[in-house]
Short mmCIF file of C-alpha atoms in Angstrom, two decimals:
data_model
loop_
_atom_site.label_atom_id
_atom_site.label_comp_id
_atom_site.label_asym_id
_atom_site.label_seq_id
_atom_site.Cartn_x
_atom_site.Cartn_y
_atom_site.Cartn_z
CA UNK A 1 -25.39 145.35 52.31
CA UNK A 2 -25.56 141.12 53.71
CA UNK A 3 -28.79 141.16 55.23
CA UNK A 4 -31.44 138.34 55.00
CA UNK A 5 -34.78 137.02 56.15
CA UNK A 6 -33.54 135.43 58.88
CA UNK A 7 -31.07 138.38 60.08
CA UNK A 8 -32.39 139.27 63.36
CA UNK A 9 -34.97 136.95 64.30
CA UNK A 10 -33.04 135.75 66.63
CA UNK A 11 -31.98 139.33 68.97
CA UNK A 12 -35.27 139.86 69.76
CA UNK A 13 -36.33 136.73 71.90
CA UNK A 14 -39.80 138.37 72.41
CA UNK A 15 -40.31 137.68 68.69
CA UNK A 16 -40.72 133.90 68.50
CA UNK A 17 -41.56 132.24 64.96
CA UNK A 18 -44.05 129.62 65.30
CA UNK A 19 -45.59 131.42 62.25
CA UNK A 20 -42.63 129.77 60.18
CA UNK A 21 -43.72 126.26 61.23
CA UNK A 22 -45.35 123.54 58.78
CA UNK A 23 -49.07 123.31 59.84
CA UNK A 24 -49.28 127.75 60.19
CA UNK A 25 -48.00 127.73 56.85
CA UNK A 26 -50.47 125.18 55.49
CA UNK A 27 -53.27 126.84 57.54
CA UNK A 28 -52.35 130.07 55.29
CA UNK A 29 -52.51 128.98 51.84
CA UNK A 30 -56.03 127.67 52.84
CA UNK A 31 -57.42 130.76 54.29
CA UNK A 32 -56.28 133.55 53.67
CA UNK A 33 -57.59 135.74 56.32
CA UNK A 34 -55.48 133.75 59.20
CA UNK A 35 -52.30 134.70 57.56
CA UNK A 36 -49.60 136.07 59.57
CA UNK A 37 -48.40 139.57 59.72
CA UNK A 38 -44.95 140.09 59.20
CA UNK A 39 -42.30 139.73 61.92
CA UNK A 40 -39.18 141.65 59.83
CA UNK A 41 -39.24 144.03 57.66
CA UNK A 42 -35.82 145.05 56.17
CA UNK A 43 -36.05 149.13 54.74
CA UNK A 44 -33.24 150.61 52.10
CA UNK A 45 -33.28 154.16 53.14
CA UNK A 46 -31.00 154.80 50.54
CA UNK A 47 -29.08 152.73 47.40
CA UNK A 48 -26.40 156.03 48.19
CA UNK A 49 -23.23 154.35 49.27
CA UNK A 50 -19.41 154.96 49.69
CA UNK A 51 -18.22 151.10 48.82
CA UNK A 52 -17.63 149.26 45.69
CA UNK A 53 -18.82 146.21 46.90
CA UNK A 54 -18.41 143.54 43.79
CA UNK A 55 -21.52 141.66 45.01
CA UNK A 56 -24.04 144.31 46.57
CA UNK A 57 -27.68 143.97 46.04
CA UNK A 58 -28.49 146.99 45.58
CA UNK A 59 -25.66 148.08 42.81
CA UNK A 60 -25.32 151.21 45.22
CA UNK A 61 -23.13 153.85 44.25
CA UNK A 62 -21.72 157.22 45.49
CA UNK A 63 -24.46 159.41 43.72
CA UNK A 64 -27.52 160.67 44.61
CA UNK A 65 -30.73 158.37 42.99
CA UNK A 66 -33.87 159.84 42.12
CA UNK A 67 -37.27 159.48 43.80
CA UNK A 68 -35.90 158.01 47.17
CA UNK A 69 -38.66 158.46 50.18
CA UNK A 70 -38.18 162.19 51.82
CA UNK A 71 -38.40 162.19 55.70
CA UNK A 72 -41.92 163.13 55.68
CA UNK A 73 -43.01 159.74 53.55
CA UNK A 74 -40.81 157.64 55.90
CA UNK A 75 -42.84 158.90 58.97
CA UNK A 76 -46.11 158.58 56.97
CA UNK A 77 -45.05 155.00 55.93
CA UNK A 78 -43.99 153.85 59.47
CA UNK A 79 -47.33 155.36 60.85
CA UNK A 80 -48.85 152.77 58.00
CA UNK A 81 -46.89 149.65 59.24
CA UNK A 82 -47.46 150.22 63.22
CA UNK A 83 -51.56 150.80 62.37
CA UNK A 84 -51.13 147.33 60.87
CA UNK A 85 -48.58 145.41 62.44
CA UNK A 86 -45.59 146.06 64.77
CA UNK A 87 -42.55 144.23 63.20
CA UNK A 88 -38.58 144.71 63.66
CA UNK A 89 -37.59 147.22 61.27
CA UNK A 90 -34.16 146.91 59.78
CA UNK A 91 -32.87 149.92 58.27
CA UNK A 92 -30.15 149.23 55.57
CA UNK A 93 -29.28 150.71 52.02
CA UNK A 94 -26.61 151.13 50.03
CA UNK A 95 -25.44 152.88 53.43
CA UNK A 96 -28.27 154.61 55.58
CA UNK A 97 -25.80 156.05 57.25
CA UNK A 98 -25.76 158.66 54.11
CA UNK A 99 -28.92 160.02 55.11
CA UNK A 100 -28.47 163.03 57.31
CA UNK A 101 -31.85 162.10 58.89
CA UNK A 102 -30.97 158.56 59.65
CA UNK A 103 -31.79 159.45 63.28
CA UNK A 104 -34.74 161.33 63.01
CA UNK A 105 -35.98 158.32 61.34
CA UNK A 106 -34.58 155.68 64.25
CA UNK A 107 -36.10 158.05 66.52
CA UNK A 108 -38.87 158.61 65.01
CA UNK A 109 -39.51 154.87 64.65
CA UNK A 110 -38.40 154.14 68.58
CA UNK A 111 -41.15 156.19 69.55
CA UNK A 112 -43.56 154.37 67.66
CA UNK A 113 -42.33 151.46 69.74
CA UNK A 114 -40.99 149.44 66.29
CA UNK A 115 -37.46 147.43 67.45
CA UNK A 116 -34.81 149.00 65.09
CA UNK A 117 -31.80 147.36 64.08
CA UNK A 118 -28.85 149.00 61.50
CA UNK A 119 -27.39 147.18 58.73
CA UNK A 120 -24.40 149.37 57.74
CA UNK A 121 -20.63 148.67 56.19
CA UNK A 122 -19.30 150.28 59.38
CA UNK A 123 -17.16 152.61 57.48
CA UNK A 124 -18.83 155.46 58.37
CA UNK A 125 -19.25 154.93 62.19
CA UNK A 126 -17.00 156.72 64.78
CA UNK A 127 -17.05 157.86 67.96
CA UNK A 128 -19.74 160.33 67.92
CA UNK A 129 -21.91 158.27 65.92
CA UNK A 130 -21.47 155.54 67.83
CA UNK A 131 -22.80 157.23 70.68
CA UNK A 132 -25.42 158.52 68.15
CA UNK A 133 -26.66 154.75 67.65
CA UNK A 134 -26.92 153.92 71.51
CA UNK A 135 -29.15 156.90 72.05
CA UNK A 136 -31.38 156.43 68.98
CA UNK A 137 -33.28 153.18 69.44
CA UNK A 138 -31.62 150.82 67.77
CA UNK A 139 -31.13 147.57 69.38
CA UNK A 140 -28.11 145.91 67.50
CA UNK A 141 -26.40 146.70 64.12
CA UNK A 142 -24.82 144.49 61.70
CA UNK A 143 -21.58 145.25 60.32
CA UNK A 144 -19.90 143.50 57.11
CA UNK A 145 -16.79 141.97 57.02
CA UNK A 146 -16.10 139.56 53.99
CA UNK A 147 -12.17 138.25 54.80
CA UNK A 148 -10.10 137.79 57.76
CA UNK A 149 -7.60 140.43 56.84
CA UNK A 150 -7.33 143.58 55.06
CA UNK A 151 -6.10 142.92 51.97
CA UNK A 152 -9.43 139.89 51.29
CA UNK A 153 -11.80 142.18 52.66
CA UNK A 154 -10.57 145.21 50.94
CA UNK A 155 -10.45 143.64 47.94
CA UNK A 156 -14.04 142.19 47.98
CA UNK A 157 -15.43 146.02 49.45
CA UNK A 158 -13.44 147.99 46.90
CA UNK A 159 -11.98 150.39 49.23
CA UNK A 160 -8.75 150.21 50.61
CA UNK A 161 -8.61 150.56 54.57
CA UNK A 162 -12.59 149.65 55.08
CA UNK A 163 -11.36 146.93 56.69
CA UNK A 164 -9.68 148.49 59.14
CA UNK A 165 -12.43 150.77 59.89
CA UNK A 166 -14.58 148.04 60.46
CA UNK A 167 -12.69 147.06 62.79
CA UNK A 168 -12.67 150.31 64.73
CA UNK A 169 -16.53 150.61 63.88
CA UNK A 170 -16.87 147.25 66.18
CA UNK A 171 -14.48 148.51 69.31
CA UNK A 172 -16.27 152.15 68.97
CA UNK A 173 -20.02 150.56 69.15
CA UNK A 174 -18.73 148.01 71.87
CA UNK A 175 -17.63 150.60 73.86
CA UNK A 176 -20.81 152.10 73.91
CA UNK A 177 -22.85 149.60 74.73
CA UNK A 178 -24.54 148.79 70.97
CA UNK A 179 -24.72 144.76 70.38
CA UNK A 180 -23.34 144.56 66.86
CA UNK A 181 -22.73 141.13 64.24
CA UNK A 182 -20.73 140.74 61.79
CA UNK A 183 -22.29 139.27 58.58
CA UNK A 184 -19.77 137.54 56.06
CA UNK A 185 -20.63 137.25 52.61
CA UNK A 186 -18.84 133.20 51.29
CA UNK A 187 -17.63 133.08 48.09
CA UNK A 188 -14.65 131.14 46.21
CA UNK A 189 -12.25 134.03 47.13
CA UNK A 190 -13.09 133.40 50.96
CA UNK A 191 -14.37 130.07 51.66
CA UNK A 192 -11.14 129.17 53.07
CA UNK A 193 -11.35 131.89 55.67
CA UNK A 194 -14.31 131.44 57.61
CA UNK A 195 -12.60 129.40 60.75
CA UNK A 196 -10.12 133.28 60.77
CA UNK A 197 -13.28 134.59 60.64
CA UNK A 198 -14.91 133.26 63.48
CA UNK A 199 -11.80 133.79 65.48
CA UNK A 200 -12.05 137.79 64.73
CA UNK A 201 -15.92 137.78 65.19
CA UNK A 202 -14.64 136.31 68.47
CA UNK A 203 -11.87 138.49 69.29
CA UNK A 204 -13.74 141.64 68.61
CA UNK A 205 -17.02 140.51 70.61
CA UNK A 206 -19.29 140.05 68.23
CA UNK A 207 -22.54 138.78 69.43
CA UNK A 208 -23.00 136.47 66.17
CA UNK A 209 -21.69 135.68 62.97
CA UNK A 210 -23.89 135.22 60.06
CA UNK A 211 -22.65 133.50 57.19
CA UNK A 212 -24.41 134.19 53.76
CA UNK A 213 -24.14 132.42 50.56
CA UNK A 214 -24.24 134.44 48.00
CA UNK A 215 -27.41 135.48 45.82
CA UNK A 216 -26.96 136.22 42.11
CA UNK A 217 -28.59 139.51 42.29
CA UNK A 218 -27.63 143.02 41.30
CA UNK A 219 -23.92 143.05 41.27
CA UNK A 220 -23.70 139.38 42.47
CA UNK A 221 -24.82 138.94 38.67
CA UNK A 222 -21.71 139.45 37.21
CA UNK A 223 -19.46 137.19 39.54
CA UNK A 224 -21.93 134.30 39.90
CA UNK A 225 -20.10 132.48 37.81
CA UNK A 226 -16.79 132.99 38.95
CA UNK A 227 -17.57 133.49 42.81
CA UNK A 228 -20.22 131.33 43.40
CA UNK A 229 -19.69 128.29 45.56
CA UNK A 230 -20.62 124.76 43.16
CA UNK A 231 -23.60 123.26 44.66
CA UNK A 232 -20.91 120.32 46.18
CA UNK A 233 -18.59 122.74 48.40
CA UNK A 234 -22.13 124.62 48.99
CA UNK A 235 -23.49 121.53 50.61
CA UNK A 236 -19.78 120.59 52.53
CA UNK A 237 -19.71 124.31 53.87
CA UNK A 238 -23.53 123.80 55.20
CA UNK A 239 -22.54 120.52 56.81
CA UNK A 240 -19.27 121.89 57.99
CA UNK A 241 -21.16 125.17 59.32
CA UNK A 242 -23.66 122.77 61.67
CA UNK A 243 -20.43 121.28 63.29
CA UNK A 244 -18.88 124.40 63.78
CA UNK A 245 -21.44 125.52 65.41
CA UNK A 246 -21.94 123.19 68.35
CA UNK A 247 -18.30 124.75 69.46
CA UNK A 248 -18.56 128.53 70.33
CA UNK A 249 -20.96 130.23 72.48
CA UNK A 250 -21.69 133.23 70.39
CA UNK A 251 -24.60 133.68 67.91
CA UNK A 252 -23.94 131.70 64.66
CA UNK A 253 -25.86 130.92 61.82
CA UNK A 254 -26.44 130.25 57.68
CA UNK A 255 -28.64 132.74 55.83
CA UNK A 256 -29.48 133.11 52.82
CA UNK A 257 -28.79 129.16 52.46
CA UNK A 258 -32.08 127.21 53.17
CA UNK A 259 -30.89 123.48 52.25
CA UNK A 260 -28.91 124.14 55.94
CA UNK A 261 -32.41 123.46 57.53
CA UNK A 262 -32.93 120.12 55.66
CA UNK A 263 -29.16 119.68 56.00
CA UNK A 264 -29.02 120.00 60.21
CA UNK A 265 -32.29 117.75 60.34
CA UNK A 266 -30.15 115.12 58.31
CA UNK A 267 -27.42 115.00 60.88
CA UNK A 268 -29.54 115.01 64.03
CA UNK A 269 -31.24 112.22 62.98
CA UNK A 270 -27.51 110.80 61.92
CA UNK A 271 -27.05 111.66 66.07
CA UNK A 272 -30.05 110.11 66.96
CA UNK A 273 -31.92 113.13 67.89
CA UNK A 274 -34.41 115.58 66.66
CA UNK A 275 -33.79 119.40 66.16
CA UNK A 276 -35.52 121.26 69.13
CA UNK A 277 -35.95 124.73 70.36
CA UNK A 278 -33.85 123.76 73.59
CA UNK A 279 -30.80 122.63 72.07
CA UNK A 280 -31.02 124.10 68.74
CA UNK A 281 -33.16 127.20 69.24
CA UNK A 282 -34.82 129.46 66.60
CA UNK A 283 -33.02 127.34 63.71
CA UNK A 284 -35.86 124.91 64.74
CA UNK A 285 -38.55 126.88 64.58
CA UNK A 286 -37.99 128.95 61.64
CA UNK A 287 -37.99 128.27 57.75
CA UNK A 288 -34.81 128.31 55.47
CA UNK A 289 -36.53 130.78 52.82
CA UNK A 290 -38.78 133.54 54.77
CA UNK A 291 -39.31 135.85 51.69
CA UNK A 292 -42.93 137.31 51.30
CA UNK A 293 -44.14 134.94 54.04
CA UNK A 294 -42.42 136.22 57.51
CA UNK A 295 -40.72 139.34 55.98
CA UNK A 296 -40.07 141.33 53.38
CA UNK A 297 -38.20 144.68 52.19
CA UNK A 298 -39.27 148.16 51.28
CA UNK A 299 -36.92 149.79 48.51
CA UNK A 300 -35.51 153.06 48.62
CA UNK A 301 -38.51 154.07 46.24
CA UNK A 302 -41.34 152.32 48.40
CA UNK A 303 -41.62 149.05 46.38
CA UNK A 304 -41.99 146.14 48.49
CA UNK A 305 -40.54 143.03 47.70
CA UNK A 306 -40.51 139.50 49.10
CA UNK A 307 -36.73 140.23 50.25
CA UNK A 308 -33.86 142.48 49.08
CA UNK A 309 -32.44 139.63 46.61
CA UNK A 310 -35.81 138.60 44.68
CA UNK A 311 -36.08 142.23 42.81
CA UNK A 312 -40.16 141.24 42.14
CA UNK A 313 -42.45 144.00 43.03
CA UNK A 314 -45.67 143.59 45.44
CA UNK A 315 -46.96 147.25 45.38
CA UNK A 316 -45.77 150.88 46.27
CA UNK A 317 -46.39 152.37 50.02
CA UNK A 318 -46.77 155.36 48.38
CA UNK A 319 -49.59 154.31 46.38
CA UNK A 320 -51.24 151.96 48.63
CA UNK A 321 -51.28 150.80 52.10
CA UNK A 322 -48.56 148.37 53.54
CA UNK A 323 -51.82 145.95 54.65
CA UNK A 324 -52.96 145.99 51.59
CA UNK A 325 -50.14 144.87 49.65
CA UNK A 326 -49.44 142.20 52.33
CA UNK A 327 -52.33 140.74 52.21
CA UNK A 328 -53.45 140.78 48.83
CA UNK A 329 -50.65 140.60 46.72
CA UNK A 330 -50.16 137.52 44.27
CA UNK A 331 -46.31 137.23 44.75
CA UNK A 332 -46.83 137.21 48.35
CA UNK A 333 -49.78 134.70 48.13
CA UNK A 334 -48.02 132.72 45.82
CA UNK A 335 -44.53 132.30 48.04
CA UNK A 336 -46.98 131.05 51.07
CA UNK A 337 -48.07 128.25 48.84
CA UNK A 338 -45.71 125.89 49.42
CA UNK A 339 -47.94 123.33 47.01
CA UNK A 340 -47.08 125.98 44.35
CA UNK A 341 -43.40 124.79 44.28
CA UNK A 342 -41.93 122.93 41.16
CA UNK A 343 -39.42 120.46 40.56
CA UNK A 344 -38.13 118.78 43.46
CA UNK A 345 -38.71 121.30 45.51
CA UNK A 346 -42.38 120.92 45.55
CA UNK A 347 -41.91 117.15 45.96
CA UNK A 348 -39.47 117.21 48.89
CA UNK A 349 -40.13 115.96 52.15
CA UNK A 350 -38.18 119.15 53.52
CA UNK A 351 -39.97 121.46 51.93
CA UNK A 352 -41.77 122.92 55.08
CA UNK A 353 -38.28 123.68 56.39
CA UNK A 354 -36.56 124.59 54.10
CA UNK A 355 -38.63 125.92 50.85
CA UNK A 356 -35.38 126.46 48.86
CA UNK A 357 -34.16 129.89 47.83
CA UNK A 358 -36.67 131.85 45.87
CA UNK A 359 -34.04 134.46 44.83
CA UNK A 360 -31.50 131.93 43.16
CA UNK A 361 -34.79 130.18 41.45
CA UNK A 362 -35.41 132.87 39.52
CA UNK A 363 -32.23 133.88 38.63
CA UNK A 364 -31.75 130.70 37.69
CA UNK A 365 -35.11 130.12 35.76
CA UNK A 366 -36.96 133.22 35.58
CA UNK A 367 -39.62 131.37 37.74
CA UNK A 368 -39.38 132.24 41.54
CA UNK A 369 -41.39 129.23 42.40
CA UNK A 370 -38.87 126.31 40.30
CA UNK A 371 -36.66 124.66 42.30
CA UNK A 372 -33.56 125.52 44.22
CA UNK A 373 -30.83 125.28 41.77
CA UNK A 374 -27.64 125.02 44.26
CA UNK A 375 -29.37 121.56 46.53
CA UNK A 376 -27.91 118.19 45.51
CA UNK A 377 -30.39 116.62 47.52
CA UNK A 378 -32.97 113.80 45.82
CA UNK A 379 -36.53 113.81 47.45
CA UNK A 380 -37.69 110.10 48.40
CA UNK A 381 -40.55 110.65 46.23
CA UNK A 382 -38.13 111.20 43.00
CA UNK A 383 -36.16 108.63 43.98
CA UNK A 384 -39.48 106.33 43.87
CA UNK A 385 -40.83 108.11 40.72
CA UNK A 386 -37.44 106.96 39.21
CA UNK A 387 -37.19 103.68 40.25
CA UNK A 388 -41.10 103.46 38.90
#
């Protein structure tokens, strides 16, 4: 599944992320006691699921996988977040819509009072379930769509027709009343589509777009060399994204891309402004990488993680509590550092806005704290150590 950090910050305008800014984060690396909770949480149910996607996380398949949570250790696990911390809970896979209790958990979790979103491939979603969704708790669902026709999509999803059933997916959940997004995955194969894109995210009333450059992780391994954008057309798509922007009315954003926030502070000041939460909103307020700091994900076996694409381990739920490993894990404690960075990274005056992607650093590396391989830009203070 495309699902980020930043994924649904931004639906839930009770949740504001002042957490993400500079001095909080400086504050937390000092003490850790004042640290934040987290705001997003993102949950694979399941890695069960009925695409071939050529660049999923998760290397899902259509088989059942050993030692995923039962029912019972999903309620015992929620009880453990909400006696900590009450965050939005994204539930996502593989497909969660494989589980048969898939709404015993929403519902289970809506009681609790957690705000529920569903990060599916829309494939499986008809009328009934539809209908399903409204009446379950869950506030808005993200569907993805990676081309602007069926024969791109298709081809990227593995499946013929799943594009057209995404399609029907969106009218069937519009219809009854669920807010949905669609989240497009940019790669080589599709870079030249995202204007057709935005048009059908449009068209279909989406309530936002996300765009995510891709992560080399699980599947996205094997094509990073052949689908990944070069860091130069990464950059231009970035800059082109933040003009794009400024011209439709519906929810539109980068993930998975954190040069974008040092990239938009660039061009303001170009404008002569400064980004601000009235013109800009929550893209000024929040941090390009979130992982282990303001979220992180819980794998179908109860490993948590900094986020779905940084496969790095903080603990087990099922072997100790969610408060514990959020508060006292070193991979957690580490990605809050932000004087832990290396490279340029760590000597960037964007750093507290942007952070760079921890995921591609360590594919990259091996070290999730190096710096983020796909940024062309030079600090000032290399530039000065270089002239020196």
């Amino acid at each position: 599944m495309n699902y980020s950090e930043n994924d649904f910050t931004e639906y839930f305008s009770e949740i504001s992320l002042p957490v993400i800014i500079k001095s909080r984060y400086i504050k937390t690396s000092k003490n850790m006691k004042d640290q934040n909770k987290p705001r997003l949480i993102f949950w694979e149910l399941t890695k069960r699921c009925n695409l071939n996607c050529i660049h999923c996380r998760a290397e899902a398949e259509n088989i059942l996988f050993e030692n995923e949570l039962s029912t019972e250790q999903i309620f015992s696990i929620i009880d453990d977040i909400v006696s900590y911390t009450n965050p939005i809970l994204v539930l996502t896979g593989g497909e969660p819509l494989y589980r048969e209790d898939i709404f015993e958990i929403s519902g289970y979790a809506s009681d609790k009072n957690i705000r529920l979103a569903l990060a599916t491939n829309g494939t499986l979603i008809d009328k009934d379930t539809a209908k399903k969704i409204s009446e379950s708790g869950i506030q808005r669902v993200s569907i993805s769509i990676d081309g602007s026709s069926a024969q791109s999509h298709d081809s990227f999803r593995g499946i013929p027709g799943s594009y057209d059933k995404v399609l029907q997916a969106a009218s069937y959940l519009y219809d009854s009343g669920v807010e949905f997004q669609f989240n497009t995955t940019i790669t080589r194969r599709n870079v030249n589509e995202i204007e057709d894109i935005i048009k059908l995210a449009e068209k279909m009333h989406s309530k936002a777009l996300h765009i995510f450059m891709l992560v080399p992780v699980g599947c996205g391994v094997e094509i990073a060399e052949t689908e990944m954008l070069p860091a130069d057309k990464y950059e231009e798509v970035l800059s082109w994204l933040y003009d794009r922007m400024k011209q439709t009315s519906m929810e539109f954003k980068a993930t998975c891309a954190p040069p974008y926030y040092r990239i938009i502070r660039q061009k303001a000041k170009l404008e002569g402004r400064k980004i601000n939460f009235e013109t800009d909103g929550m893209t000024a307020i929040t941090r390009g990488c979130l992982a282990g700091t303001g979220v992180c994900f819980i794998s179908h076996t109860g490993d948590v993680q900094p986020c779905g694409y940084l496969p790095l381990s903080a603990g087990n739920v099922i072997k100790n509590s969610f408060k514990e490993i959020w508060e006292k894990s070193e991979l957690f404690n580490n990605l809050r550092d932000l004087s832990k960075l290396k490279g340029k990274c760590g000597i960037c005056e964007y750093k507290t806005y942007c952070a760079g992607c921890r995921a591609r650093a360590y594919y990259q590396t091996g070290d999730y704290m190096e710096e983020e391989p796909y940024c062309l830009h030079v600090p000032a203070r290399q530039k000065t150590l270089n002239i020196e």
